[in-house]
């Protein structure tokens, strides 16, 4: 059995050593010492002035959208080629998602299709660095500036990626990272928001703790989205091993590339200029190949190998959005085509090269 992913963990001794302090302090959550330590480490690692930690990436995204105080009914231009979380975070804030098509080469939001979607109700752009492929941030920023729109990046896949040596955490008005168990860097469940605006620090920290500002003061109608000490301790351990994690993934990806890159009808992702990848996913698009995506998915499953139709369906085709005026993948033909033909193959640090060969042999045969 080979699963599509497998969480990387420190040794049990390393984790036990990290959480030992908690038996002395009896401080398990609510921005304790581990939380503050991980936050400081991530501010250094990502090279941004502010990181606010969350119990998961989704609530981080919901909170940062809420913190921007957009008028209800405002429109947010986004991609349908993403995980449910991105679109749900917009809608759960009382905003309307407007779906923009993606580029055929890296599957990120296509800035050339963005401007015609802007109306007097548009308040923000919410692109996704999908698979860790970075969006065309310069083009998006210039459009956002011209129309006075906020840009919030879903950077859930992009932790550990750099462009010309810098992390993507500084792009736009804010970026959300996910530290879910299935991501390149995990805190079991977890997430963070990064941003430059000093005034957002207090707002986000209050919002993730019921909106409580002080013992006798509640400033916002907030929820509860705090990262616990056990999650932060896992993050402190895993951060020590991040570069090893990424280089092990790189070896797996290089093997896949050498096995599959010369086969006609199989489209792999090309490296982006100046970008150092985190090797988070290995998406393959079967376009004109002798077998369809669904046939290969089924063949792999027969042999105990789980690949993922990631991302299919488009979020704009979800049942829960069927009554939305903006629903339906027909308005985003590139995204629809990619969603119908893409498969992400198993990829994790300890996936053996023999297993990669086995997976590639099944695909070839
Ligand atoms: C994982 C993911 C999220 C949500 O993160 P969680 O930490 O699982 O809540 C959001 N967007 C994308 C694109 C993701 O892959």
PDB file of N, CA, C and O and ligand atoms in Angstrom, residues 56-58 82-83 85-86 128 154 156-157 176 178-180 183 189-190 281 310-311, ligand 1:
ATOM      1  N   UNK A  56      -5.316  25.916  12.610  1.00  0.00           N
ATOM      2  CA  UNK A  56      -5.275  25.328  11.263  1.00  0.00           C
ATOM      3  C   UNK A  56      -5.221  26.451  10.230  1.00  0.00           C
ATOM      4  O   UNK A  56      -5.455  27.629  10.551  1.00  0.00           O
ATOM      5  N   UNK A  57      -4.905  26.068   9.011  1.00  0.00           N
ATOM      6  CA  UNK A  57      -4.761  27.057   7.947  1.00  0.00           C
ATOM      7  C   UNK A  57      -6.091  27.671   7.543  1.00  0.00           C
ATOM      8  O   UNK A  57      -6.171  28.857   7.220  1.00  0.00           O
ATOM      9  N   UNK A  58      -7.136  26.858   7.567  1.00  0.00           N
ATOM     10  CA  UNK A  58      -8.441  27.380   7.131  1.00  0.00           C
ATOM     11  C   UNK A  58      -8.908  28.546   8.007  1.00  0.00           C
ATOM     12  O   UNK A  58      -9.339  29.584   7.494  1.00  0.00           O
ATOM     13  N   UNK A  82      -8.511  24.753  -6.632  1.00  0.00           N
ATOM     14  CA  UNK A  82      -7.951  24.808  -5.282  1.00  0.00           C
ATOM     15  C   UNK A  82      -8.714  23.864  -4.369  1.00  0.00           C
ATOM     16  O   UNK A  82      -9.706  23.244  -4.766  1.00  0.00           O
ATOM     17  N   UNK A  83      -8.250  23.798  -3.141  1.00  0.00           N
ATOM     18  CA  UNK A  83      -8.915  23.018  -2.105  1.00  0.00           C
ATOM     19  C   UNK A  83     -10.166  23.778  -1.632  1.00  0.00           C
ATOM     20  O   UNK A  83     -10.220  25.011  -1.714  1.00  0.00           O
ATOM     21  N   UNK A  85     -11.200  24.808   1.034  1.00  0.00           N
ATOM     22  CA  UNK A  85     -10.954  25.851   2.030  1.00  0.00           C
ATOM     23  C   UNK A  85     -10.930  27.265   1.456  1.00  0.00           C
ATOM     24  O   UNK A  85     -11.480  28.194   2.048  1.00  0.00           O
ATOM     25  N   UNK A  86     -10.284  27.443   0.326  1.00  0.00           N
ATOM     26  CA  UNK A  86     -10.099  28.786  -0.240  1.00  0.00           C
ATOM     27  C   UNK A  86     -11.446  29.452  -0.524  1.00  0.00           C
ATOM     28  O   UNK A  86     -11.693  30.587  -0.107  1.00  0.00           O
ATOM     29  N   UNK A 128      -3.979  31.495  -5.339  1.00  0.00           N
ATOM     30  CA  UNK A 128      -3.398  30.353  -4.624  1.00  0.00           C
ATOM     31  C   UNK A 128      -2.067  29.983  -5.284  1.00  0.00           C
ATOM     32  O   UNK A 128      -2.002  29.833  -6.501  1.00  0.00           O
ATOM     33  N   UNK A 154      -3.409  32.526  -0.733  1.00  0.00           N
ATOM     34  CA  UNK A 154      -3.472  31.214  -0.111  1.00  0.00           C
ATOM     35  C   UNK A 154      -2.144  30.544  -0.445  1.00  0.00           C
ATOM     36  O   UNK A 154      -1.933  30.073  -1.569  1.00  0.00           O
ATOM     37  N   UNK A 156      -0.940  28.007   1.250  1.00  0.00           N
ATOM     38  CA  UNK A 156      -0.979  26.729   1.988  1.00  0.00           C
ATOM     39  C   UNK A 156       0.051  25.730   1.480  1.00  0.00           C
ATOM     40  O   UNK A 156       0.574  24.934   2.251  1.00  0.00           O
ATOM     41  N   UNK A 157       0.339  25.767   0.165  1.00  0.00           N
ATOM     42  CA  UNK A 157       1.273  24.789  -0.422  1.00  0.00           C
ATOM     43  C   UNK A 157       2.702  25.299  -0.499  1.00  0.00           C
ATOM     44  O   UNK A 157       3.578  24.581  -0.974  1.00  0.00           O
ATOM     45  N   UNK A 176      -1.485  33.203   3.769  1.00  0.00           N
ATOM     46  CA  UNK A 176      -1.826  32.147   4.727  1.00  0.00           C
ATOM     47  C   UNK A 176      -1.027  30.893   4.390  1.00  0.00           C
ATOM     48  O   UNK A 176      -0.974  30.468   3.234  1.00  0.00           O
ATOM     49  N   UNK A 178      -0.522  26.739   5.528  1.00  0.00           N
ATOM     50  CA  UNK A 178      -1.106  25.624   6.285  1.00  0.00           C
ATOM     51  C   UNK A 178       0.001  24.716   6.789  1.00  0.00           C
ATOM     52  O   UNK A 178       0.930  24.402   6.041  1.00  0.00           O
ATOM     53  N   UNK A 179      -0.129  24.312   8.041  1.00  0.00           N
ATOM     54  CA  UNK A 179       0.807  23.351   8.633  1.00  0.00           C
ATOM     55  C   UNK A 179       0.081  22.048   8.959  1.00  0.00           C
ATOM     56  O   UNK A 179       0.354  21.390   9.960  1.00  0.00           O
ATOM     57  N   UNK A 180      -0.867  21.695   8.111  1.00  0.00           N
ATOM     58  CA  UNK A 180      -1.617  20.450   8.277  1.00  0.00           C
ATOM     59  C   UNK A 180      -0.684  19.244   8.130  1.00  0.00           C
ATOM     60  O   UNK A 180       0.351  19.323   7.447  1.00  0.00           O
ATOM     61  N   UNK A 183       1.012  18.496   4.856  1.00  0.00           N
ATOM     62  CA  UNK A 183       1.813  19.501   4.168  1.00  0.00           C
ATOM     63  C   UNK A 183       3.317  19.262   4.409  1.00  0.00           C
ATOM     64  O   UNK A 183       3.706  18.463   5.269  1.00  0.00           O
ATOM     65  N   UNK A 189      -2.038  19.762  13.159  1.00  0.00           N
ATOM     66  CA  UNK A 189      -2.911  20.704  12.479  1.00  0.00           C
ATOM     67  C   UNK A 189      -2.280  22.058  12.774  1.00  0.00           C
ATOM     68  O   UNK A 189      -1.683  22.246  13.826  1.00  0.00           O
ATOM     69  N   UNK A 190      -2.433  22.997  11.865  1.00  0.00           N
ATOM     70  CA  UNK A 190      -1.879  24.314  12.173  1.00  0.00           C
ATOM     71  C   UNK A 190      -1.841  25.199  10.953  1.00  0.00           C
ATOM     72  O   UNK A 190      -2.036  24.739   9.828  1.00  0.00           O
ATOM     73  N   UNK A 281       4.129  18.689  -4.130  1.00  0.00           N
ATOM     74  CA  UNK A 281       3.213  17.799  -4.861  1.00  0.00           C
ATOM     75  C   UNK A 281       3.848  17.405  -6.184  1.00  0.00           C
ATOM     76  O   UNK A 281       4.737  18.102  -6.685  1.00  0.00           O
ATOM     77  N   UNK A 310      -6.354  15.842  -7.610  1.00  0.00           N
ATOM     78  CA  UNK A 310      -6.183  17.059  -6.826  1.00  0.00           C
ATOM     79  C   UNK A 310      -5.848  18.167  -7.804  1.00  0.00           C
ATOM     80  O   UNK A 310      -4.733  18.182  -8.316  1.00  0.00           O
ATOM     81  N   UNK A 311      -6.748  19.047  -8.300  1.00  0.00           N
ATOM     82  CA  UNK A 311      -8.023  19.343  -7.700  1.00  0.00           C
ATOM     83  C   UNK A 311      -9.166  19.074  -8.664  1.00  0.00           C
ATOM     84  O   UNK A 311      -9.297  19.762  -9.672  1.00  0.00           O
TER      85      UNK A 311
HETATM   86  C1  LIG B   1      -4.461  22.536   3.205  1.00  0.00           C
HETATM   87  C2  LIG B   1      -5.078  23.695   2.480  1.00  0.00           C
HETATM   88  C3  LIG B   1      -5.831  24.692   3.130  1.00  0.00           C
HETATM   89  C4  LIG B   1      -6.344  24.556   4.532  1.00  0.00           C
HETATM   90  O1  LIG B   1      -5.416  24.331   5.459  1.00  0.00           O
HETATM   91  P1  LIG B   1      -5.748  23.480   6.795  1.00  0.00           P
HETATM   92  O2  LIG B   1      -4.512  23.697   7.602  1.00  0.00           O
HETATM   93  O3  LIG B   1      -5.942  22.054   6.378  1.00  0.00           O
HETATM   94  O4  LIG B   1      -6.955  24.068   7.430  1.00  0.00           O
HETATM   95  C5  LIG B   1      -6.221  25.801   2.405  1.00  0.00           C
HETATM   96  N1  LIG B   1      -5.926  25.941   1.108  1.00  0.00           N
HETATM   97  C6  LIG B   1      -5.242  24.999   0.433  1.00  0.00           C
HETATM   98  C7  LIG B   1      -4.935  25.227  -1.012  1.00  0.00           C
HETATM   99  C8  LIG B   1      -4.818  23.841   1.084  1.00  0.00           C
HETATM  100  O5  LIG B   1      -4.188  22.876   0.404  1.00  0.00           O
END
